[in-house]
Amino acid sequence: MKDLKHALYYEKLLQQADNELVEKSIEDGNIALGYSCYFIPEVLLNLPGCFSTRLRAPETGNIDLGTYYMSSKICSYTRSILERGIEGGYDYLSALFSAETCQMMHRGHEHFEILGLVKKRNPDFFMSMMDVPFITGDAELEHYSSQLQHFILDKLSEVYGINVSDSALLKAIDAHNELCDVVSAIGEYRKAENPVITGYEFSLVQLASLTCPHDLILPYLKETLSDLQSREPDEKSAFRARVVLTGSEIDDPQFIKVIEGSGALVVADRYCFGALPGREKIVVKDGETPLDAIARHYLETSQCPRFMNKEKGQERLDYIENLVREYNADGIICEQMKFCEYWSYERVISNVVFNNEKNIPCLGIEKEYTLTSAGQLRTRVQAFIESLEIKKLQRGTK
Amino acid sequence: MDWKKLNPYKNEKGSRDRFYDKTGIAKHREWRGLEDTWYDYTQWVVNLGIMGAFVAKSPVRIARGMLEYRWLGSYLAALHWIDKCMEGLEGPALRAAHIKMHTIMKVSTNHLANMMIGDRRFGPTEEASKQVLFEQTMGPEILAGFPELEPMSMEAFQGLIGTYMDQNLPVFYLDIMADNGLPADSCRLSATAAGVAINDDFPQNGACLIVNNMPCDSSTMNSQLIRRRFDIPELIASLPMRWDDPHTDKYARFQMKRIISFVEKQTGKVFDEKAFLAMMEKHNEEVRREFDEWEYMATPYSPYGGSIVNLFHTAMYAFSGGRIDSVKDAQEKVMKIAEKAYAEKTNCWPKARHRCIIWAGPACYFFHLPNWLYNCWGIQVIAQMDNFEGVTLIPTDSLDAALLGVAKNYEHGIMRRHLTGGYSHLVEFWELARRFNCDMVLMNEDITCKGALGLSGIVNDMTQKYPDIHMMTVSNDMFDHRTISRNDIRKEVNRYMMAVMKEEPLDPTLLDFDDNEGW
C-alpha cells in the first residue's frame, strides 16, 4: 500500500506531548487540559476556550525520578507520566483532571499537587480529583454527574472563566461527535477482509485525535478518511492472522507495530486509549441535560474492569466477543500493563472464558510502558499466530 | 561461608534456645517469674476451654468443616499462635493482652462455629437463612436494624486470620491463582481470597450477600471472582473512594439505604430503626472506650501494645459494631489495669528502649512481629495503622445522619482510611507518632500494595520534616512468606538497628534464626 496520508505527520505529532498543534492552540489563546482516564469525559475538556490532551510520555527513557517517588512496583505508565511532569514536560497544561479510579494513576496525579508541578510556569494550574462509582444505575449516574459538575465544570468556570453553560456543552458535544464520526469511519475500514488501513496506522489516527486539539487535528483526519476511500490494499495481505487487542493502557503505536510485524493484524482496539469504546457519538435524549447525557454516555460505554456489577462484567466479555465476530478476528490478545490490578484479574478471566468457554483463542501478555522487550513479545505473538494457523488447518480438515 | 562462625553472639544464651531449630515448637513454656508464668498458663487453659466450647457448639459440622475446608485446618495452630503473641510480656501488659485475646478467641470461634452451623454444604439448615454475608472488610453495623439476622464475615476467616496462625495457609491458594495466570505482583490478600473461591472453599451460608468495593483495586477485582461461588442474591455496595469530599456523602448514604432495602427484600424482615440507633450508641461506646485507651497509650505507663492491641481493634471492627458484650467487658477490665498501672507509675514494658508505630500493610504471616521487636531490640509497639481505622462516632440524632455515619465508618475502615481518599491520610502517621510520644515508625513496605507504594518518595521526603522520628522501612509480601520470609524481615530490622541506630540487641539469640518450618 502507498503511505497513508498524514501518517508521517501523526507520527511526528506523537513524538511530543506538547506537539506543534498543542502549541498553536495555546498561542491562539486556548488552555490545555490534561487527563489520563476514560472516566474524565474528553468532551467536557473541549469547551470553548480549552482543549483536551490525554497524557502520554512519548520517548520515555530513564524514569528514576518517577520510581523514587512511586517505587519500582507501580505501573510504568504512571511513573513515566510523573517523571515527565517533574521534568517539566507538561508545563504547557493549565489543569490536570483525574479520578480515583485506579490507585496508581491517582497517586501519580496527586504528585502534581504535592510537588507543585507546573505551578511555577502557571500559578493557576490545578489538579482536580473526582470520585467515580463502581456500578451503574440511576443513583450512580446522579453521583457521577454531580462529580463532573463539581470537579470539572465548576473548577473550569471558577479558575479560568470557561463558559460551562448547557449551550456551550451542546456545542462541545456536536464538535466531539463530528470528530468521533470521522475516527469511527476510518476505523470501519479495518473490518474489510484485506483492509486498507493497518492497526498501527489506525492507532496513529486515534492517538492523534486524543492528544491534539480537536479543531486543529480534524482537518487532517478528514483528509486521511478521504484518502482511504481511494487507497488500494496490497494484492495479498502481509498478515497471517487478525486479532482484537484488548487490555489496559497502550499509547505507543510501536507496540502494535511489533504485533503486526509478527504477522497479526490488529483489527480492533479495545484498550485504554483505543477507539472501541471511545469514539461513539454522544446522544442527548429528550428531557436530558447535556451534562447528564455525557455522564450517562461514559458510564454506559465504558468497558473498564473496575465496574463490579455482573451485567457490566458480562457486557465486557460480550463486547469483545462481538468485536471478534464483527471484525472477523481469529483471536484475542489481552494485554496488561505490569502491576495493573484491574487488568491482571481481567486477563485471568478473559483467558479462562475465551479459551475454555467461548473457544476463542486468547493470548495474555504483560507489558511495560516502554517497549523494552520487543523480542519476547514478537516470539509470543508468533507462537500465538502459529497456534491460530494450526487451529485453522484443523478446522479445514474437519 | 558459615555465618554462625562469624556471629559474635553465637555463644549467647537467650529466649530462642527454648525452641527447636527451624520451627516455632517450644521445648517448654516461657519463664516469666512464678506469678506471671502461672498466670500465663492458666490463661492458656482458658483459651483451650474456648476452643473446646467452639467444637462443642456443633461437633459434627465442625468436624466436617475440617475435612472439607483446607483453610480451617490452620486454626489448629491457634493456641500456638496465642503463645507467640504473648512472648516476652509480663505484669499488666501480659494481663491486658490475655483479657483481650480471650475476647478475640470467643468472638472469632463463635463466628466460625456459626459459619459451619449455617453451611448448606453440610445439609439444609434454617440458620443459613438468618445470616447475611459481608464480603471483604465490611463491618456489621448496617445490619443492626435487623436483630434477628446475623452478620457473617467472609474472607477474613479464609485468609487473614488463618494466615496469622499458619503462614502456610495462603500458599496453596496463591498457587492456584498463579496457575490461572494472576501475576505475583497482585495484592496477596486479595489473591488468596480469589484462590479460595476458585478452589470452591467458601462455605455456603447466608440468605444474601453484600459484595463491596472495600478496600482497594485488587479487592474490587477479586470480588468479581468470589461472588461467582455464591448461589444467593447479591448486592454490590459501592462506597466512594473520595470519602473526604462532602459531595460524595449523598451517594454514600444512598448505598446504606440500598443495603437495607435489599436485606428487607431478601429476608422478609423489617428494618427496626430504634434497634439500629440503639446499636449505634453501643458502637459509639466501644469507640469512645478506644479513645480513652489512646490516652493511656500515649503515656509511659500503658499496658496496651504489642500484637494484641491491633488485633482486638480489628476484631471489634469486623465483628462487633456494638453488638458483642464481651468486647465491652474486655475493654472495661483492661481499662482498670491501665488506670492502676498509671496511678502506680508502673512501667509495663520494662525492656522498652523505643516507642514505635507500625504503619501500612503488615506481613500477616509475621503477626507477632511486635513481640519480636520488643524482645530482641526493646522496640515497644504502641499501635498499628489499623488502630486508627473504623473509629467513627456515628451520629444517632436521626436515621439519615446515622446511615451516613455507618457509611463513613466503612469508608474509614480497615485498610481503607489511610490508603484511599487522598495522600494526606497515608502520611498521618507522623503526627500520630508525635501524639503517642513515639520516636520510631516501622513502615511496612508491602510489595504489592499500590496505594502505599505510590507515595514512597513523599514518605521518604517527609523524614526531613520529622527529624525526631526514626523511620525504618521493612519489606513484606503480606501473605506470601516464600518471597520475604520472617527471617528476612528480622534481618532488615537488624540491619537498621545496628547500622543506623548503632544499638546492641537485648537478646542476641533472637537476631537471626530459621523458623521457616513453623506455622
Coordinates of C-alpha atoms in Angstrom, one line a residue, chain A residues 41-385:
Chain A
P41 CA -15.0 12.8 29.7
E42 CA -12.9 14.3 26.9
V43 CA -15.9 16.3 25.6
L44 CA -16.0 18.4 28.9
L45 CA -12.4 19.5 28.3
N46 CA -13.2 20.8 24.9
L47 CA -15.5 23.6 25.8
P48 CA -14.9 26.9 24.0
G49 CA -11.5 28.3 25.1
C50 CA -10.0 25.0 26.1
F51 CA -8.9 21.7 24.7
S52 CA -8.2 18.2 25.9
T53 CA -4.9 16.3 25.7
R54 CA -4.7 12.8 27.0
L55 CA -1.4 12.4 28.8
R56 CA 1.3 10.3 27.2
A57 CA 5.0 10.3 27.8
P58 CA 6.5 9.6 24.4
E59 CA 10.2 8.9 24.1
T60 CA 10.4 7.9 27.7
G61 CA 13.8 6.8 28.8
N62 CA 15.0 6.9 32.4
I63 CA 12.3 7.0 34.9
D64 CA 14.4 7.2 38.1
L65 CA 12.5 10.2 39.5
G66 CA 9.1 8.5 39.0
T67 CA 10.5 5.4 40.5
Y68 CA 11.9 7.2 43.5
Y69 CA 8.5 8.8 44.2
M70 CA 6.4 5.8 43.5
S71 CA 8.7 2.8 43.9
S72 CA 9.5 0.2 41.2
K73 CA 6.4 -1.7 41.9
I74 CA 4.0 0.8 40.3
C75 CA 2.9 0.7 36.7
S76 CA 5.5 2.3 34.4
Y77 CA 2.9 4.4 32.6
T78 CA 2.2 6.2 35.9
R79 CA 5.8 6.5 36.7
S80 CA 6.6 7.8 33.2
I81 CA 3.9 10.5 33.4
L82 CA 5.2 11.6 36.8
E83 CA 8.8 11.6 35.5
R84 CA 7.7 13.8 32.6
G85 CA 5.8 16.0 34.9
I86 CA 8.8 16.5 37.2
E87 CA 11.0 17.2 34.1
G88 CA 8.6 20.0 33.1
G89 CA 7.2 18.1 30.1
Y90 CA 3.6 19.1 31.0
D91 CA 4.3 22.7 31.8
Y92 CA 2.0 23.7 29.0
L93 CA -1.0 22.4 30.9
S94 CA -3.4 24.7 32.7
A95 CA -5.1 21.9 34.6
L96 CA -5.0 18.2 35.2
F97 CA -8.2 16.3 35.7
S98 CA -8.1 12.9 37.4
A99 CA -10.3 10.4 39.2
E100 CA -9.6 7.9 42.0
T101 CA -10.4 5.1 39.6
C102 CA -7.1 3.4 39.8
Q103 CA -4.8 3.6 42.9
M104 CA -1.6 4.0 40.9
M105 CA -2.8 6.7 38.5
H106 CA -4.4 8.7 41.1
R107 CA -1.3 8.5 43.3
G108 CA 0.7 9.6 40.3
H109 CA -1.5 12.6 39.7
E110 CA -1.5 13.5 43.4
H111 CA 2.2 14.2 43.0
F112 CA 1.3 17.1 40.7
E113 CA -0.3 18.8 43.7
I114 CA 2.2 17.6 46.3
L115 CA 5.3 18.6 44.4
G116 CA 3.7 21.7 43.0
L117 CA 4.4 20.6 39.4
V118 CA 3.6 23.1 36.6
K119 CA 2.8 25.7 39.2
K120 CA 6.0 27.6 38.6
R121 CA 5.1 28.3 35.0
N122 CA 1.4 28.6 35.6
P123 CA 0.4 29.6 39.1
D124 CA -3.3 29.0 38.2
F125 CA -2.6 25.3 37.4
F126 CA -4.6 22.9 39.5
M127 CA -5.1 19.2 39.7
S128 CA -8.7 18.1 40.3
M129 CA -9.6 14.6 41.6
M130 CA -13.1 13.1 41.4
D131 CA -14.9 10.0 42.5
V132 CA -16.4 7.5 40.1
P133 CA -18.9 4.8 41.0
F134 CA -18.1 1.1 40.6
I135 CA -21.5 0.1 39.3
T136 CA -24.1 1.6 37.0
G137 CA -27.6 2.7 37.9
D138 CA -29.7 5.9 38.4
A139 CA -28.0 6.8 41.7
E140 CA -24.6 6.2 40.1
L141 CA -25.5 8.5 37.2
E142 CA -26.5 11.2 39.5
H143 CA -23.4 10.8 41.6
Y144 CA -21.1 10.8 38.6
S145 CA -22.9 13.8 37.0
S146 CA -22.5 15.7 40.2
Q147 CA -18.8 14.9 40.4
L148 CA -18.3 16.1 36.9
Q149 CA -20.1 19.3 37.7
H150 CA -18.1 20.0 40.9
F151 CA -14.7 18.8 39.8
I152 CA -14.5 19.7 36.2
L153 CA -17.1 22.3 35.2
D154 CA -17.2 24.4 38.3
K155 CA -13.4 24.4 38.5
L156 CA -13.0 25.5 34.9
S157 CA -15.5 28.2 35.4
E158 CA -14.1 29.5 38.7
V159 CA -10.4 29.4 37.7
Y160 CA -10.4 30.2 34.0
G161 CA -13.8 31.7 33.4
I162 CA -14.8 29.0 30.9
N163 CA -18.3 29.1 29.7
V164 CA -19.9 25.9 31.0
S165 CA -23.5 26.6 30.2
D166 CA -25.7 24.0 28.6
S167 CA -25.4 25.7 25.2
A168 CA -21.6 25.5 25.5
L169 CA -21.9 21.8 26.4
L170 CA -24.2 21.1 23.4
K171 CA -21.7 22.8 21.1
A172 CA -18.9 20.7 22.5
I173 CA -20.9 17.6 22.1
D174 CA -21.5 18.5 18.4
A175 CA -17.9 19.0 17.8
H176 CA -17.0 15.9 19.7
N177 CA -19.4 13.8 17.7
E178 CA -18.1 15.2 14.4
L179 CA -14.6 14.0 15.4
C180 CA -15.9 10.7 16.6
D181 CA -17.7 10.2 13.3
V182 CA -14.5 10.7 11.3
V183 CA -12.4 8.4 13.5
S184 CA -15.1 5.7 13.5
A185 CA -15.4 5.9 9.8
I186 CA -11.6 5.4 9.5
G187 CA -11.8 2.5 11.9
E188 CA -14.6 0.9 9.9
Y189 CA -12.1 0.1 7.2
R190 CA -10.5 -2.4 9.5
K191 CA -13.4 -4.7 9.0
A192 CA -12.6 -5.4 5.4
E193 CA -11.1 -8.8 4.5
N194 CA -8.0 -7.1 3.2
P195 CA -8.1 -3.7 5.0
V196 CA -6.7 -0.5 3.5
I197 CA -5.5 0.5 7.0
T198 CA -3.4 -1.3 9.4
G199 CA -3.8 -1.4 13.2
Y200 CA -0.7 0.7 13.5
E201 CA -2.0 3.4 11.2
F202 CA -5.3 3.5 12.9
S203 CA -3.6 3.8 16.3
L204 CA -1.8 6.9 14.9
V205 CA -5.1 8.4 14.0
Q206 CA -6.8 7.6 17.3
L207 CA -3.9 8.8 19.4
A208 CA -3.6 12.0 17.4
S209 CA -7.3 12.6 18.0
L210 CA -6.8 12.0 21.7
T211 CA -3.8 14.2 22.2
C212 CA -4.2 17.1 19.8
P213 CA -6.7 20.0 19.9
H214 CA -9.8 18.6 18.1
D215 CA -10.4 21.6 15.9
L216 CA -6.8 21.5 14.6
I217 CA -6.5 17.8 14.1
L218 CA -9.9 17.3 12.5
P219 CA -9.0 18.6 9.0
Y220 CA -6.1 16.2 8.8
L221 CA -8.3 13.3 9.9
K222 CA -10.9 14.2 7.3
E223 CA -8.2 14.1 4.6
T224 CA -7.0 10.8 5.9
L225 CA -10.5 9.4 5.7
S226 CA -10.8 10.8 2.2
D227 CA -7.5 9.2 1.2
L228 CA -8.7 5.8 2.5
Q229 CA -11.6 5.9 0.1
S230 CA -9.2 5.6 -2.8
R231 CA -6.4 3.7 -1.1
E232 CA -5.7 0.3 -2.7
P233 CA -4.8 -2.6 -0.5
D234 CA -1.9 -4.8 -1.2
E235 CA -2.9 -7.6 -3.5
K236 CA -2.0 -10.2 -0.9
S237 CA -2.3 -9.3 2.7
A238 CA 1.0 -9.5 4.6
F239 CA -0.7 -10.8 7.7
R240 CA -1.3 -14.3 8.7
A241 CA -4.0 -13.6 11.3
R242 CA -6.4 -11.0 12.6
V243 CA -6.6 -10.1 16.2
V244 CA -8.6 -8.0 18.6
L245 CA -6.2 -6.2 21.0
T246 CA -7.8 -5.7 24.5
G247 CA -6.4 -4.6 27.8
S248 CA -5.1 -1.7 29.8
E249 CA -3.1 1.4 28.8
I250 CA -1.5 1.4 25.3
D251 CA -0.4 4.7 23.9
D252 CA 2.7 3.5 21.9
P253 CA 1.9 2.7 18.3
Q254 CA 5.2 0.8 18.1
F255 CA 3.7 -1.8 20.4
I256 CA 1.1 -2.5 17.7
K257 CA 3.8 -2.3 15.0
V258 CA 5.6 -5.2 16.7
I259 CA 2.5 -7.3 16.9
E260 CA 1.8 -6.6 13.2
G261 CA 5.4 -7.1 12.3
S262 CA 5.0 -10.6 13.7
G263 CA 2.1 -11.3 11.3
A264 CA -1.0 -10.4 13.3
L265 CA -3.1 -7.6 12.0
V266 CA -4.7 -5.6 14.9
V267 CA -8.3 -5.1 13.6
A268 CA -9.9 -3.8 16.8
D269 CA -8.5 -1.7 19.7
R270 CA -10.4 -2.4 22.9
Y271 CA -7.9 -0.9 25.4
C272 CA -7.4 2.4 27.3
F273 CA -6.6 4.9 24.6
G274 CA -8.4 2.7 22.0
A275 CA -11.4 3.7 19.9
L276 CA -13.6 0.8 21.0
P277 CA -15.1 2.2 23.0
G278 CA -14.2 5.8 22.9
R279 CA -15.4 7.2 19.6
E280 CA -19.2 6.6 19.9
K281 CA -21.4 9.6 19.4
I282 CA -22.9 11.2 22.5
V283 CA -26.7 11.4 22.2
V284 CA -28.7 13.9 24.3
K285 CA -32.1 12.4 24.9
D286 CA -35.3 14.4 25.3
G287 CA -35.5 16.0 28.7
E288 CA -31.9 15.2 29.5
T289 CA -29.4 17.9 30.4
P290 CA -26.2 17.8 28.3
L291 CA -24.2 17.0 31.4
D292 CA -26.4 14.1 32.3
A293 CA -26.2 12.8 28.7
I294 CA -22.4 13.0 28.9
A295 CA -22.3 11.2 32.3
R296 CA -24.7 8.5 31.0
H297 CA -22.7 8.1 27.8
Y298 CA -19.4 7.5 29.6
L299 CA -20.9 5.2 32.2
E300 CA -22.7 3.2 29.5
T301 CA -19.9 2.9 27.1
S302 CA -17.0 2.3 29.5
Q303 CA -15.7 -1.2 29.4
C304 CA -13.4 -0.7 32.4
P305 CA -13.0 -3.9 34.5
R306 CA -13.4 -1.7 37.5
F307 CA -17.2 -2.0 37.1
M308 CA -18.3 -4.6 39.5
N309 CA -21.9 -5.4 38.5
K310 CA -22.5 -8.7 36.9
E311 CA -24.2 -7.1 33.9
K312 CA -21.2 -4.9 33.2
G313 CA -18.8 -7.9 33.7
Q314 CA -20.8 -9.9 31.2
E315 CA -21.1 -7.0 28.9
R316 CA -17.3 -6.7 28.8
L317 CA -16.9 -10.2 27.6
D318 CA -19.8 -10.0 25.2
Y319 CA -18.3 -6.8 23.8
I320 CA -15.0 -8.4 23.0
E321 CA -16.7 -11.5 21.6
N322 CA -18.8 -9.2 19.3
L323 CA -15.7 -7.5 18.2
V324 CA -14.2 -10.8 17.2
R325 CA -17.3 -11.6 15.1
E326 CA -17.7 -8.1 13.7
Y327 CA -14.1 -7.6 12.7
N328 CA -13.7 -11.3 11.7
A329 CA -10.8 -11.8 14.1
D330 CA -9.0 -15.1 14.6
G331 CA -8.1 -14.5 18.2
I332 CA -7.6 -12.0 21.0
I333 CA -4.5 -10.6 22.5
C334 CA -5.3 -9.4 26.1
E335 CA -2.6 -7.1 27.3
Q336 CA -1.9 -5.9 30.8
M337 CA 0.4 -3.2 32.0
K338 CA 2.6 -4.7 34.6
F339 CA 1.3 -4.1 38.1
C340 CA -2.2 -3.1 36.9
E341 CA -4.5 -4.8 39.4
Y342 CA -7.7 -4.4 37.3
W343 CA -6.3 -5.9 34.2
S344 CA -4.3 -8.6 36.0
Y345 CA -7.6 -10.1 37.1
E346 CA -9.4 -9.3 33.9
R347 CA -6.7 -11.0 31.9
V348 CA -7.2 -14.2 34.1
I349 CA -11.0 -14.0 33.5
S350 CA -10.5 -13.4 29.7
N351 CA -8.1 -16.2 29.3
V352 CA -10.4 -18.7 31.0
V353 CA -13.6 -17.5 29.4
F354 CA -12.4 -17.1 25.9
N355 CA -10.1 -20.1 25.7
N356 CA -12.2 -22.5 27.7
E357 CA -15.8 -21.4 27.4
K358 CA -16.1 -19.5 24.2
N359 CA -13.4 -21.3 22.2
I360 CA -11.9 -18.1 21.0
P361 CA -8.1 -18.3 21.2
C362 CA -6.8 -15.7 23.7
L363 CA -3.2 -14.7 24.4
G364 CA -2.5 -13.0 27.7
I365 CA 0.6 -10.7 27.8
E366 CA 2.1 -8.4 30.3
K367 CA 4.0 -5.3 29.2
E368 CA 5.9 -2.3 30.4
Y369 CA 5.1 1.2 29.2
T370 CA 8.2 1.4 27.1
L371 CA 8.8 -1.2 24.5
T372 CA 11.8 -2.8 26.2
S373 CA 11.0 -6.5 25.5
A374 CA 10.0 -6.4 21.8
G375 CA 11.9 -9.6 21.1
Q376 CA 9.9 -11.6 23.7
L377 CA 6.7 -10.0 22.5
R378 CA 7.5 -11.0 19.0
T379 CA 8.2 -14.6 20.0
R380 CA 5.0 -14.9 21.9
V381 CA 2.8 -13.3 19.1
Q382 CA 4.5 -15.5 16.5
A383 CA 3.8 -18.6 18.6
F384 CA 0.2 -17.5 19.0
I385 CA -0.2 -16.9 15.3

